[in-house]
mmCIF file of C-alpha atoms in Angstrom:
data_model
loop_
_atom_site.group_PDB
_atom_site.id
_atom_site.type_symbol
_atom_site.label_atom_id
_atom_site.label_comp_id
_atom_site.label_asym_id
_atom_site.label_seq_id
_atom_site.Cartn_x
_atom_site.Cartn_y
_atom_site.Cartn_z
ATOM 1 C CA MET A 8 -1.214 23.826 33.639
ATOM 2 C CA THR A 9 -1.448 23.950 30.051
ATOM 3 C CA ALA A 10 1.481 23.878 27.573
ATOM 4 C CA ALA A 11 0.084 27.324 26.294
ATOM 5 C CA ILE A 12 0.546 28.851 29.787
ATOM 6 C CA GLU A 13 3.923 27.244 30.146
ATOM 7 C CA GLY A 14 5.209 28.653 26.857
ATOM 8 C CA ARG A 15 6.480 25.041 25.709
ATOM 9 C CA PRO A 16 5.342 23.387 22.507
ATOM 10 C CA CYS A 17 3.004 20.564 23.557
ATOM 11 C CA ILE A 18 3.114 16.927 21.878
ATOM 12 C CA VAL A 19 0.477 14.532 22.375
ATOM 13 C CA MET A 20 1.571 10.866 22.352
ATOM 14 C CA VAL A 21 -0.664 8.025 21.557
ATOM 15 C CA ASP A 22 -0.036 4.987 23.605
ATOM 16 C CA ALA A 23 3.392 6.076 24.613
ATOM 17 C CA TYR A 24 4.518 3.120 26.741
ATOM 18 C CA ALA A 25 7.824 2.084 28.177
ATOM 19 C CA ALA A 26 8.961 0.652 24.768
ATOM 20 C CA VAL A 27 9.033 4.319 23.369
ATOM 21 C CA ARG A 28 10.552 6.181 26.378
ATOM 22 C CA SER A 29 13.329 7.392 24.205
ATOM 23 C CA LEU A 30 11.430 9.409 21.901
ATOM 24 C CA VAL A 31 9.413 10.973 24.841
ATOM 25 C CA LEU A 32 12.652 11.824 26.340
ATOM 26 C CA THR A 33 13.961 13.220 22.932
ATOM 27 C CA PHE A 34 11.152 15.519 22.781
ATOM 28 C CA ARG A 35 11.414 16.381 26.416
ATOM 29 C CA GLU A 36 14.962 17.465 25.897
ATOM 30 C CA GLN A 37 13.763 19.894 23.086
ATOM 31 C CA GLY A 38 11.625 21.777 25.794
ATOM 32 C CA CYS A 39 8.542 19.986 24.969
ATOM 33 C CA SER A 40 5.911 18.867 27.332
ATOM 34 C CA ILE A 41 4.177 15.796 26.495
ATOM 35 C CA VAL A 42 0.649 14.697 26.833
ATOM 36 C CA ARG A 43 0.011 11.083 26.864
ATOM 37 C CA VAL A 44 -3.566 9.702 25.391
ATOM 38 C CA GLN A 45 -4.103 6.124 26.204
ATOM 39 C CA SER A 46 -6.311 5.021 23.118
ATOM 40 C CA THR A 47 -8.000 2.129 25.109
ATOM 41 C CA ARG A 48 -9.398 1.841 28.670
ATOM 42 C CA GLU A 49 -7.121 -0.944 29.497
ATOM 43 C CA VAL A 50 -3.403 -1.182 29.055
ATOM 44 C CA PRO A 51 -2.820 -3.919 26.551
ATOM 45 C CA TYR A 52 -1.159 -7.242 27.382
ATOM 46 C CA VAL A 53 2.159 -6.404 25.690
ATOM 47 C CA TYR A 54 2.616 -3.678 28.038
ATOM 48 C CA ARG A 55 1.482 -4.361 31.524
ATOM 49 C CA ALA A 56 4.766 -5.521 32.821
ATOM 50 C CA SER A 57 6.326 -1.880 31.939
ATOM 51 C CA PRO A 58 3.611 0.475 31.183
ATOM 52 C CA PHE A 59 5.125 3.783 31.378
ATOM 53 C CA VAL A 60 6.692 6.588 33.615
ATOM 54 C CA PRO A 61 3.933 8.983 34.783
ATOM 55 C CA GLU A 62 6.671 11.781 35.510
ATOM 56 C CA ASP A 63 7.326 12.070 31.904
ATOM 57 C CA PHE A 64 4.100 13.705 30.994
ATOM 58 C CA VAL A 65 2.156 16.913 31.880
ATOM 59 C CA ALA A 66 -0.989 14.732 31.627
ATOM 60 C CA ASP A 67 -2.224 11.243 31.000
ATOM 61 C CA ILE A 68 -5.599 11.064 29.346
ATOM 62 C CA ILE A 69 -7.471 7.860 28.884
ATOM 63 C CA HIS A 70 -9.876 7.634 25.956
ATOM 64 C CA ASP A 71 -12.827 5.981 27.248
ATOM 65 C CA GLY A 72 -14.584 5.874 23.846
ATOM 66 C CA ASP A 73 -15.946 9.422 23.947
ATOM 67 C CA LEU A 74 -13.985 11.102 21.177
ATOM 68 C CA GLU A 75 -15.486 14.722 21.800
ATOM 69 C CA ALA A 76 -14.338 14.330 25.606
ATOM 70 C CA THR A 77 -11.113 13.390 24.279
ATOM 71 C CA LEU A 78 -10.492 16.000 22.071
ATOM 72 C CA GLU A 79 -11.775 18.751 24.449
ATOM 73 C CA ALA A 80 -9.213 17.341 27.072
ATOM 74 C CA VAL A 81 -6.301 17.415 24.700
ATOM 75 C CA THR A 82 -7.493 20.832 22.901
ATOM 76 C CA ALA A 83 -6.784 22.545 26.384
ATOM 77 C CA PHE A 84 -2.933 21.879 26.062
ATOM 78 C CA ALA A 85 -2.839 23.576 22.638
ATOM 79 C CA PRO A 86 -0.685 20.745 20.945
ATOM 80 C CA VAL A 87 1.626 21.422 18.046
ATOM 81 C CA ALA A 88 1.760 17.646 16.746
ATOM 82 C CA VAL A 89 0.106 14.354 17.557
ATOM 83 C CA VAL A 90 2.612 11.304 17.379
ATOM 84 C CA SER A 91 1.585 7.827 17.745
ATOM 85 C CA GLY A 92 4.043 6.122 20.461
ATOM 86 C CA GLY A 93 3.464 2.431 19.097
ATOM 87 C CA GLU A 94 1.594 0.248 16.834
ATOM 88 C CA SER A 95 -1.550 0.367 18.849
ATOM 89 C CA GLY A 96 -1.579 4.160 18.741
ATOM 90 C CA VAL A 97 -1.481 4.628 14.953
ATOM 91 C CA GLU A 98 -5.229 4.974 13.969
ATOM 92 C CA PHE A 99 -6.076 6.875 16.799
ATOM 93 C CA ALA A 100 -3.342 9.225 16.328
ATOM 94 C CA ASP A 101 -4.476 9.622 12.913
ATOM 95 C CA LEU A 102 -7.700 10.492 13.899
ATOM 96 C CA LEU A 103 -6.940 13.035 16.720
ATOM 97 C CA ALA A 104 -4.627 14.800 14.099
ATOM 98 C CA GLU A 105 -7.077 14.966 11.457
ATOM 99 C CA ARG A 106 -9.609 16.508 13.961
ATOM 100 C CA LEU A 107 -7.057 19.098 15.523
ATOM 101 C CA GLY A 108 -6.076 20.169 12.021
ATOM 102 C CA LEU A 109 -2.401 19.132 12.762
ATOM 103 C CA PRO A 110 0.227 17.608 10.364
ATOM 104 C CA GLY A 111 -0.787 13.722 9.722
ATOM 105 C CA ASN A 112 -1.574 11.264 7.567
ATOM 106 C CA GLY A 113 -5.152 11.339 7.524
ATOM 107 C CA THR A 114 -7.498 8.491 8.229
ATOM 108 C CA ALA A 115 -8.608 7.610 4.965
ATOM 109 C CA LEU A 116 -5.980 4.767 5.131
ATOM 110 C CA SER A 117 -5.627 4.342 8.380
ATOM 111 C CA ALA A 118 -6.745 0.805 8.438
ATOM 112 C CA ALA A 119 -4.350 -0.257 5.919
ATOM 113 C CA ARG A 120 -1.680 1.011 7.920
ATOM 114 C CA ARG A 121 -2.508 -1.423 10.648
ATOM 115 C CA ASP A 122 -4.221 -4.350 9.187
ATOM 116 C CA LYS A 123 -1.493 -6.550 7.195
ATOM 117 C CA HIS A 124 -4.097 -7.686 4.705
ATOM 118 C CA LEU A 125 -5.246 -4.383 3.750
ATOM 119 C CA MET A 126 -1.876 -3.136 3.838
ATOM 120 C CA VAL A 127 -0.283 -5.399 1.298
ATOM 121 C CA GLU A 128 -3.374 -5.086 -0.834
ATOM 122 C CA ALA A 129 -2.841 -1.067 -0.800
ATOM 123 C CA VAL A 130 1.156 -1.711 -2.001
ATOM 124 C CA ARG A 131 -0.191 -4.139 -4.837
ATOM 125 C CA ALA A 132 -3.016 -1.383 -6.004
ATOM 126 C CA ALA A 133 -0.022 0.934 -6.446
ATOM 127 C CA GLY A 134 1.596 -1.135 -8.742
ATOM 128 C CA LEU A 135 4.389 -2.542 -6.496
ATOM 129 C CA ARG A 136 5.710 -5.898 -5.805
ATOM 130 C CA ALA A 137 3.437 -7.445 -2.934
ATOM 131 C CA ALA A 138 3.192 -10.884 -1.696
ATOM 132 C CA ARG A 139 0.304 -13.225 -2.713
ATOM 133 C CA GLN A 140 -2.105 -13.528 0.469
ATOM 134 C CA LEU A 141 -5.457 -14.638 1.800
ATOM 135 C CA ARG A 142 -7.601 -13.035 4.677
ATOM 136 C CA ALA A 143 -8.176 -16.417 6.396
ATOM 137 C CA THR A 144 -11.485 -16.595 7.859
ATOM 138 C CA ASP A 145 -12.269 -20.351 7.059
ATOM 139 C CA ALA A 146 -9.896 -23.724 7.584
ATOM 140 C CA ASP A 147 -11.114 -25.404 4.155
ATOM 141 C CA GLU A 148 -10.737 -22.202 2.097
ATOM 142 C CA LEU A 149 -7.351 -21.548 3.642
ATOM 143 C CA ALA A 150 -6.296 -25.196 2.755
ATOM 144 C CA ALA A 151 -7.622 -24.917 -0.689
ATOM 145 C CA TRP A 152 -5.416 -21.746 -1.110
ATOM 146 C CA HIS A 153 -2.403 -23.155 0.447
ATOM 147 C CA ARG A 154 -2.633 -26.425 -1.885
ATOM 148 C CA GLY A 155 -2.956 -24.218 -4.829
ATOM 149 C CA LEU A 156 -0.292 -21.762 -4.157
ATOM 150 C CA GLY A 157 2.282 -24.762 -2.993
ATOM 151 C CA GLY A 158 5.337 -24.146 -0.928
ATOM 152 C CA ARG A 159 5.788 -22.476 2.198
ATOM 153 C CA VAL A 160 2.970 -20.243 3.919
ATOM 154 C CA VAL A 161 3.299 -17.496 6.686
ATOM 155 C CA VAL A 162 0.178 -17.352 8.728
ATOM 156 C CA LYS A 163 -0.066 -14.771 11.405
ATOM 157 C CA PRO A 164 -2.399 -12.077 13.128
ATOM 158 C CA PRO A 165 -4.078 -9.542 11.211
ATOM 159 C CA ARG A 166 -2.897 -6.666 13.623
ATOM 160 C CA SER A 167 -0.195 -8.298 16.118
ATOM 161 C CA ALA A 168 3.300 -7.093 16.405
ATOM 162 C CA GLY A 169 6.851 -8.446 17.507
ATOM 163 C CA SER A 170 6.369 -11.425 15.424
ATOM 164 C CA GLN A 171 3.924 -12.801 17.834
ATOM 165 C CA GLY A 172 1.530 -15.761 16.221
ATOM 166 C CA VAL A 173 3.728 -15.865 13.194
ATOM 167 C CA PHE A 174 3.492 -19.347 11.832
ATOM 168 C CA PHE A 175 5.463 -21.042 9.073
ATOM 169 C CA CYS A 176 3.685 -23.551 7.575
ATOM 170 C CA ASP A 177 4.864 -26.129 4.914
ATOM 171 C CA THR A 178 1.604 -28.092 4.528
ATOM 172 C CA PRO A 179 -2.001 -27.105 4.224
ATOM 173 C CA GLN A 180 -2.582 -29.078 7.509
ATOM 174 C CA GLU A 181 0.006 -26.805 9.316
ATOM 175 C CA SER A 182 -1.717 -23.659 7.857
ATOM 176 C CA VAL A 183 -4.927 -24.831 9.372
ATOM 177 C CA ALA A 184 -3.641 -25.725 12.622
ATOM 178 C CA ALA A 185 -1.877 -22.356 12.929
ATOM 179 C CA PHE A 186 -5.302 -20.391 11.785
ATOM 180 C CA GLU A 187 -7.247 -22.424 14.584
ATOM 181 C CA SER A 188 -4.902 -21.383 17.123
ATOM 182 C CA LEU A 189 -5.085 -17.673 16.183
ATOM 183 C CA ALA A 190 -8.715 -17.055 15.152
ATOM 184 C CA GLY A 191 -10.301 -16.970 18.524
ATOM 185 C CA ALA A 192 -7.237 -15.676 20.215
ATOM 186 C CA ASP A 193 -6.455 -12.189 21.056
ATOM 187 C CA ASP A 194 -3.463 -10.439 19.828
ATOM 188 C CA VAL A 195 -0.370 -8.582 21.968
ATOM 189 C CA PHE A 196 -2.520 -5.698 22.026
ATOM 190 C CA SER A 197 -5.513 -7.472 23.849
ATOM 191 C CA GLN A 198 -7.416 -7.290 20.690
ATOM 192 C CA PRO A 199 -9.289 -10.477 18.885
ATOM 193 C CA ASN A 200 -7.646 -11.663 15.936
ATOM 194 C CA LYS A 201 -10.959 -12.060 13.769
ATOM 195 C CA GLY A 202 -9.252 -14.689 11.507
ATOM 196 C CA ALA A 203 -5.653 -14.454 10.362
ATOM 197 C CA VAL A 204 -3.739 -13.441 7.235
ATOM 198 C CA ALA A 205 -1.802 -16.091 4.934
ATOM 199 C CA GLN A 206 0.732 -14.961 2.935
ATOM 200 C CA GLU A 207 3.327 -16.646 0.410
ATOM 201 C CA TYR A 208 6.691 -17.091 2.215
ATOM 202 C CA LEU A 209 9.141 -14.601 0.667
ATOM 203 C CA PRO A 210 12.579 -16.054 0.194
ATOM 204 C CA GLY A 211 15.555 -13.624 0.579
ATOM 205 C CA THR A 212 17.432 -11.693 3.346
ATOM 206 C CA GLU A 213 15.225 -9.484 5.267
ATOM 207 C CA TYR A 214 15.837 -5.938 5.920
ATOM 208 C CA MET A 215 14.456 -3.307 8.412
ATOM 209 C CA VAL A 216 14.356 0.111 6.842
ATOM 210 C CA ASN A 217 13.609 3.035 9.113
ATOM 211 C CA THR A 218 12.178 6.631 7.892
ATOM 212 C CA VAL A 219 10.718 9.762 8.795
ATOM 213 C CA SER A 220 8.687 12.010 6.494
ATOM 214 C CA ARG A 221 7.442 15.605 6.448
ATOM 215 C CA ASP A 222 4.946 16.871 4.057
ATOM 216 C CA GLY A 223 5.129 13.804 1.827
ATOM 217 C CA ARG A 224 8.952 14.036 2.028
ATOM 218 C CA HIS A 225 10.709 10.999 2.931
ATOM 219 C CA HIS A 226 14.180 10.886 4.581
ATOM 220 C CA LEU A 227 16.068 7.309 5.081
ATOM 221 C CA CYS A 228 17.591 7.217 8.755
ATOM 222 C CA ASP A 229 18.932 3.762 8.723
ATOM 223 C CA VAL A 230 18.865 0.024 7.414
ATOM 224 C CA TRP A 231 19.616 -3.042 9.307
ATOM 225 C CA ARG A 232 20.201 -6.821 7.947
ATOM 226 C CA THR A 233 18.361 -9.244 10.170
ATOM 227 C CA GLY A 234 20.259 -12.665 10.908
ATOM 228 C CA ARG A 235 17.988 -15.723 10.977
ATOM 229 C CA LEU A 236 17.849 -19.036 12.149
ATOM 230 C CA SER A 237 15.610 -22.213 12.839
ATOM 231 C CA ALA A 238 15.046 -22.962 16.606
ATOM 232 C CA ASN A 239 12.284 -24.026 18.937
ATOM 233 C CA GLY A 240 9.741 -24.791 15.947
ATOM 234 C CA VAL A 241 10.381 -21.526 14.494
ATOM 235 C CA VAL A 242 11.639 -21.489 10.546
ATOM 236 C CA ASP A 243 12.767 -18.186 10.449
ATOM 237 C CA LEU A 244 13.517 -16.771 13.872
ATOM 238 C CA CYS A 245 15.402 -13.345 13.809
ATOM 239 C CA ASP A 246 18.399 -13.640 16.219
ATOM 240 C CA ALA A 247 20.527 -10.249 15.003
ATOM 241 C CA LEU A 248 20.172 -7.017 13.372
ATOM 242 C CA SER A 249 23.264 -5.445 11.855
ATOM 243 C CA LEU A 250 23.616 -1.913 10.880
ATOM 244 C CA ILE A 251 24.681 -1.474 7.088
ATOM 245 C CA ASP A 252 26.088 1.665 5.492
ATOM 246 C CA SER A 253 23.923 3.729 2.903
ATOM 247 C CA GLY A 254 26.666 3.150 0.540
ATOM 248 C CA SER A 255 26.005 -0.795 0.437
ATOM 249 C CA ARG A 256 24.814 -1.784 -2.956
ATOM 250 C CA VAL A 257 21.157 -3.025 -1.403
ATOM 251 C CA VAL A 258 20.239 0.261 0.211
ATOM 252 C CA LYS A 259 19.281 2.055 -2.959
ATOM 253 C CA PRO A 260 16.685 -0.525 -4.186
ATOM 254 C CA LEU A 261 15.212 -0.943 -0.640
ATOM 255 C CA ARG A 262 15.166 2.931 -0.152
ATOM 256 C CA ASP A 263 13.395 3.614 -3.428
ATOM 257 C CA TYR A 264 10.922 0.631 -2.788
ATOM 258 C CA ALA A 265 10.365 1.857 0.674
ATOM 259 C CA PHE A 266 9.541 5.652 -0.271
ATOM 260 C CA GLN A 267 6.723 4.005 -2.759
ATOM 261 C CA VAL A 268 5.403 1.877 -0.277
ATOM 262 C CA LEU A 269 4.912 5.246 2.168
ATOM 263 C CA ASP A 270 3.178 6.902 -0.553
ATOM 264 C CA ALA A 271 1.106 3.960 -1.459
ATOM 265 C CA LEU A 272 -0.004 3.967 2.395
ATOM 266 C CA GLY A 273 -0.450 7.576 2.596
ATOM 267 C CA ILE A 274 2.432 8.319 5.086
ATOM 268 C CA ARG A 275 3.167 11.773 4.654
ATOM 269 C CA HIS A 276 4.182 12.803 8.273
ATOM 270 C CA GLY A 277 6.353 11.214 11.115
ATOM 271 C CA PRO A 278 8.133 7.832 11.367
ATOM 272 C CA ALA A 279 7.871 4.668 9.742
ATOM 273 C CA HIS A 280 9.460 1.282 10.157
ATOM 274 C CA LEU A 281 9.475 -1.147 7.222
ATOM 275 C CA GLU A 282 10.474 -4.915 7.144
ATOM 276 C CA ILE A 283 11.360 -5.846 3.462
ATOM 277 C CA ARG A 284 12.669 -8.997 1.714
ATOM 278 C CA MET A 285 15.282 -8.556 -0.669
ATOM 279 C CA THR A 286 13.785 -11.371 -3.365
ATOM 280 C CA PRO A 287 15.298 -12.796 -6.226
ATOM 281 C CA ASP A 288 12.659 -10.660 -8.210
ATOM 282 C CA GLY A 289 13.402 -7.549 -5.976
ATOM 283 C CA PRO A 290 12.264 -5.933 -2.929
ATOM 284 C CA CYS A 291 8.952 -6.848 -1.387
ATOM 285 C CA LEU A 292 7.037 -5.746 1.590
ATOM 286 C CA VAL A 293 6.598 -8.085 4.930
ATOM 287 C CA GLU A 294 4.901 -5.446 6.648
ATOM 288 C CA ILE A 295 5.299 -1.735 7.898
ATOM 289 C CA GLY A 296 4.310 0.230 10.938
ATOM 290 C CA ALA A 297 3.542 3.897 10.910
ATOM 291 C CA ARG A 298 5.493 4.613 14.130
ATOM 292 C CA ILE A 299 9.024 4.626 15.240
ATOM 293 C CA ALA A 300 11.108 1.274 15.276
ATOM 294 C CA GLY A 301 10.886 -0.784 18.658
ATOM 295 C CA GLY A 302 13.302 -3.024 20.104
ATOM 296 C CA GLY A 303 15.858 -0.339 20.981
ATOM 297 C CA ILE A 304 16.787 0.258 17.371
ATOM 298 C CA PRO A 305 16.892 4.168 17.276
ATOM 299 C CA ALA A 306 18.933 4.101 20.182
ATOM 300 C CA CYS A 307 21.221 1.993 18.754
ATOM 301 C CA ALA A 308 21.434 3.545 15.302
ATOM 302 C CA GLY A 309 22.206 6.917 17.028
ATOM 303 C CA LEU A 310 25.422 4.945 18.513
ATOM 304 C CA GLY A 311 26.580 3.796 14.943
ATOM 305 C CA ILE A 312 25.194 6.889 12.983
ATOM 306 C CA GLY A 313 25.244 9.699 15.419
ATOM 307 C CA GLU A 314 21.529 10.415 14.966
ATOM 308 C CA SER A 315 18.371 8.272 14.300
ATOM 309 C CA GLN A 316 14.610 8.339 13.961
ATOM 310 C CA LEU A 317 14.315 10.146 17.239
ATOM 311 C CA GLU A 318 16.133 13.457 16.104
ATOM 312 C CA TRP A 319 14.463 13.234 12.850
ATOM 313 C CA THR A 320 11.113 12.866 14.065
ATOM 314 C CA VAL A 321 11.513 15.742 16.524
ATOM 315 C CA ASP A 322 12.851 18.000 13.438
ATOM 316 C CA ALA A 323 9.821 16.684 11.328
ATOM 317 C CA TYR A 324 7.361 17.977 13.940
ATOM 318 C CA LEU A 325 9.051 20.975 15.446
ATOM 319 C CA ARG A 326 11.533 22.258 12.832
ATOM 320 C CA PRO A 327 10.267 21.462 9.337
ATOM 321 C CA GLU A 328 12.577 23.770 7.663
ATOM 322 C CA ARG A 329 15.606 22.139 9.135
ATOM 323 C CA PHE A 330 13.895 18.454 7.956
ATOM 324 C CA HIS A 331 13.707 19.686 4.425
ATOM 325 C CA ALA A 332 17.015 21.278 4.290
ATOM 326 C CA ARG A 333 18.791 17.961 5.270
ATOM 327 C CA ALA A 334 16.251 15.402 3.938
ATOM 328 C CA GLY A 335 18.025 13.151 1.478
ATOM 329 C CA THR A 336 21.171 13.527 2.959
ATOM 330 C CA PRO A 337 22.908 9.640 2.969
ATOM 331 C CA TYR A 338 23.781 8.351 6.623
ATOM 332 C CA ARG A 339 27.128 7.339 7.200
ATOM 333 C CA VAL A 340 27.991 4.595 9.566
ATOM 334 C CA ARG A 341 30.702 5.818 11.943
ATOM 335 C CA ARG A 342 30.625 2.532 14.004
ATOM 336 C CA TYR A 343 29.174 -0.554 13.126
ATOM 337 C CA ALA A 344 26.282 -1.549 15.396
ATOM 338 C CA ALA A 345 24.452 -4.752 16.043
ATOM 339 C CA ILE A 346 21.578 -6.118 18.215
ATOM 340 C CA ALA A 347 21.773 -9.721 19.088
ATOM 341 C CA GLY A 348 19.118 -11.763 20.858
ATOM 342 C CA MET A 349 19.814 -14.891 22.861
ATOM 343 C CA ILE A 350 17.389 -17.914 21.795
ATOM 344 C CA SER A 351 16.391 -19.705 25.041
ATOM 345 C CA PRO A 352 15.848 -23.376 24.225
ATOM 346 C CA VAL A 353 14.394 -23.946 27.941
ATOM 347 C CA GLN A 354 11.431 -23.167 29.863
ATOM 348 C CA GLY A 355 11.140 -23.016 33.745
ATOM 349 C CA VAL A 356 12.487 -20.782 36.532
ATOM 350 C CA LEU A 357 15.944 -19.420 35.600
ATOM 351 C CA SER A 358 18.675 -19.797 38.409
ATOM 352 C CA GLU A 359 21.565 -18.233 36.208
ATOM 353 C CA TYR A 360 23.078 -17.377 33.052
ATOM 354 C CA ARG A 361 26.311 -19.366 32.337
ATOM 355 C CA GLY A 362 28.866 -17.362 30.184
ATOM 356 C CA ILE A 363 27.640 -13.661 30.804
ATOM 357 C CA GLU A 364 31.015 -12.906 31.584
ATOM 358 C CA GLU A 365 32.345 -14.348 28.088
ATOM 359 C CA ILE A 366 29.874 -11.925 26.266
ATOM 360 C CA GLU A 367 30.781 -9.098 28.136
ATOM 361 C CA ARG A 368 34.823 -9.603 27.272
ATOM 362 C CA LEU A 369 33.805 -9.433 23.427
ATOM 363 C CA GLU A 370 35.903 -6.672 21.662
ATOM 364 C CA SER A 371 33.048 -5.092 20.408
ATOM 365 C CA PHE A 372 30.565 -5.601 23.731
ATOM 366 C CA HIS A 373 28.593 -2.334 24.528
ATOM 367 C CA SER A 374 25.738 -3.311 26.536
ATOM 368 C CA LEU A 375 23.729 -5.900 27.800
ATOM 369 C CA ALA A 376 20.073 -6.204 29.269
ATOM 370 C CA THR A 377 18.214 -9.008 30.713
ATOM 371 C CA PRO A 378 14.549 -8.911 30.077
ATOM 372 C CA VAL A 379 14.380 -12.232 32.008
ATOM 373 C CA LYS A 380 16.414 -12.204 35.145
ATOM 374 C CA PRO A 381 17.241 -15.076 37.723
ATOM 375 C CA GLY A 382 14.327 -16.220 39.793
ATOM 376 C CA GLN A 383 11.815 -15.330 36.930
ATOM 377 C CA GLU A 384 10.092 -17.571 34.543
ATOM 378 C CA ILE A 385 11.803 -18.339 31.248
ATOM 379 C CA ALA A 386 10.303 -19.656 28.245
ATOM 380 C CA ARG A 387 11.632 -20.743 24.855
ATOM 381 C CA THR A 388 12.274 -17.997 22.641
ATOM 382 C CA VAL A 389 9.676 -17.945 19.666
ATOM 383 C CA ASP A 390 9.315 -14.452 18.570
ATOM 384 C CA ASP A 391 10.534 -10.664 19.149
ATOM 385 C CA LEU A 392 8.983 -10.413 22.586
ATOM 386 C CA SER A 393 10.941 -13.727 24.141
ATOM 387 C CA TYR A 394 14.548 -13.005 24.116
ATOM 388 C CA PRO A 395 15.924 -13.294 27.592
ATOM 389 C CA VAL A 396 19.165 -11.545 26.845
ATOM 390 C CA ILE A 397 19.812 -8.588 24.633
ATOM 391 C CA VAL A 398 23.241 -7.672 23.738
ATOM 392 C CA THR A 399 24.171 -4.506 21.833
ATOM 393 C CA LEU A 400 27.578 -4.702 20.002
ATOM 394 C CA LEU A 401 29.713 -1.757 18.716
ATOM 395 C CA HIS A 402 32.909 -1.276 17.061
ATOM 396 C CA ASP A 403 34.851 0.771 14.290
ATOM 397 C CA LEU A 404 35.458 -2.343 12.321
ATOM 398 C CA GLU A 405 32.519 -4.397 10.879
ATOM 399 C CA GLU A 406 34.278 -7.788 10.853
ATOM 400 C CA VAL A 407 34.653 -7.494 14.469
ATOM 401 C CA VAL A 408 31.201 -7.154 14.835
ATOM 402 C CA GLN A 409 30.355 -9.940 12.739
ATOM 403 C CA ARG A 410 32.653 -12.234 14.764
ATOM 404 C CA ASP A 411 31.393 -11.545 17.990
ATOM 405 C CA LEU A 412 27.600 -12.123 16.648
ATOM 406 C CA ASN A 413 28.998 -15.469 15.583
ATOM 407 C CA THR A 414 30.700 -15.929 18.848
ATOM 408 C CA ILE A 415 27.351 -14.956 20.618
ATOM 409 C CA ARG A 416 25.462 -17.499 18.795
ATOM 410 C CA HIS A 417 28.252 -20.354 19.891
ATOM 411 C CA LEU A 418 27.853 -19.534 23.363
ATOM 412 C CA ASP A 419 24.005 -19.655 23.029
ATOM 413 C CA GLY A 420 22.289 -22.980 24.071
ATOM 414 C CA ALA A 421 20.885 -25.326 26.775
ATOM 415 C CA ALA A 422 24.227 -24.893 28.764
ATOM 416 C CA PHE A 423 23.978 -21.037 29.061
ATOM 417 C CA TYR A 424 20.596 -21.439 30.857
ATOM 418 C CA VAL A 425 20.653 -22.912 34.376
ATOM 419 C CA LEU A 426 17.273 -23.809 35.629
ATOM 420 C CA ASP A 427 16.471 -23.935 39.257
ATOM 421 C CA ARG A 428 15.504 -27.725 39.539
ATOM 422 C CA THR A 429 13.748 -27.207 43.020
ATOM 423 C CA ALA A 430 11.033 -24.672 41.827
ATOM 424 C CA GLY A 431 7.564 -25.797 41.825
ATOM 425 C CA ARG A 432 8.326 -28.695 44.283
#
């Protein structure tokens, strides 16, 4: 049954995996029917453990390479919008929206919205502060570039996500080793890396900036300060996100720079997630995703602010007049929120967590998720995809949230994880 027959607006969501179910449900709550389009024949590696909930969708269309057939299948539902459900769906969502004549960002800069080298070059071409970088396809060239640049270098996959495969390298030898481990490997979306991107290490605090746009007008939804530590061989591992109020002094330069980045990359419609370092010379882009923030960030922002990218994205596509009437209104933090990831220093089969009860007794404790459960394999935490426990904190006072974040880090460590010593015998 098509959406036109049902009389409900239809949204096409490309690569709507479980990680973005909150957006699917928000559209459904507004009376929409959702058609899921999978941009690849196979489910990417990163989503295989929890792909999606079939009952959320009126149809599931798997693109097998025949664009005209996919367009025909999608057109039958008379969609009003095409939305990317995640990083892997950005380019195909651009293409579908363009071919269907629906609001979108066009295809001219689609590759730059995914490829981290092209992305930074587009920002530089717009006259904005941008990291010095190299598209590495040769180990000797990379070593020479690192020697000439000096200092620390970040080597990462061109199109991955979740900080997977990101190396912090202090010597040309380390950069070459990182390049060689990435060059022939697949990223989290099961696509070959085809080399690597090497960039200067940007000093300063990193912020996550979440926006939604309509007709080229941008709205700042929320800003998060990231906490960082060095662990498990990773120099700059993110261990926490803290929601900051829009009245904070750092927000205006972040917002102004973020909006210029959106313009430079042709993002005129829909959500975007930017990672920006506030360097001594001002804000500088780490990377951007032309899609909603992951990691439960929108839901947590909603707890603290009362709304998030979820509601703003729905307005941008379904009620543009309401979006434009409210865009630019500064958000206000009603309750301070934080997301903390536990940093596992161990690997093996997990028997139990020792100290969960102490975390649950924290004054700002709100919820706790365990991506790794007792009886399952646990690995050392090295990126955003390997937190074994994720804690959400919420409180009226920022100081209480910060104290509890510090307490969580105190409780974390080897003693928190009890391994099954009999496993594998």
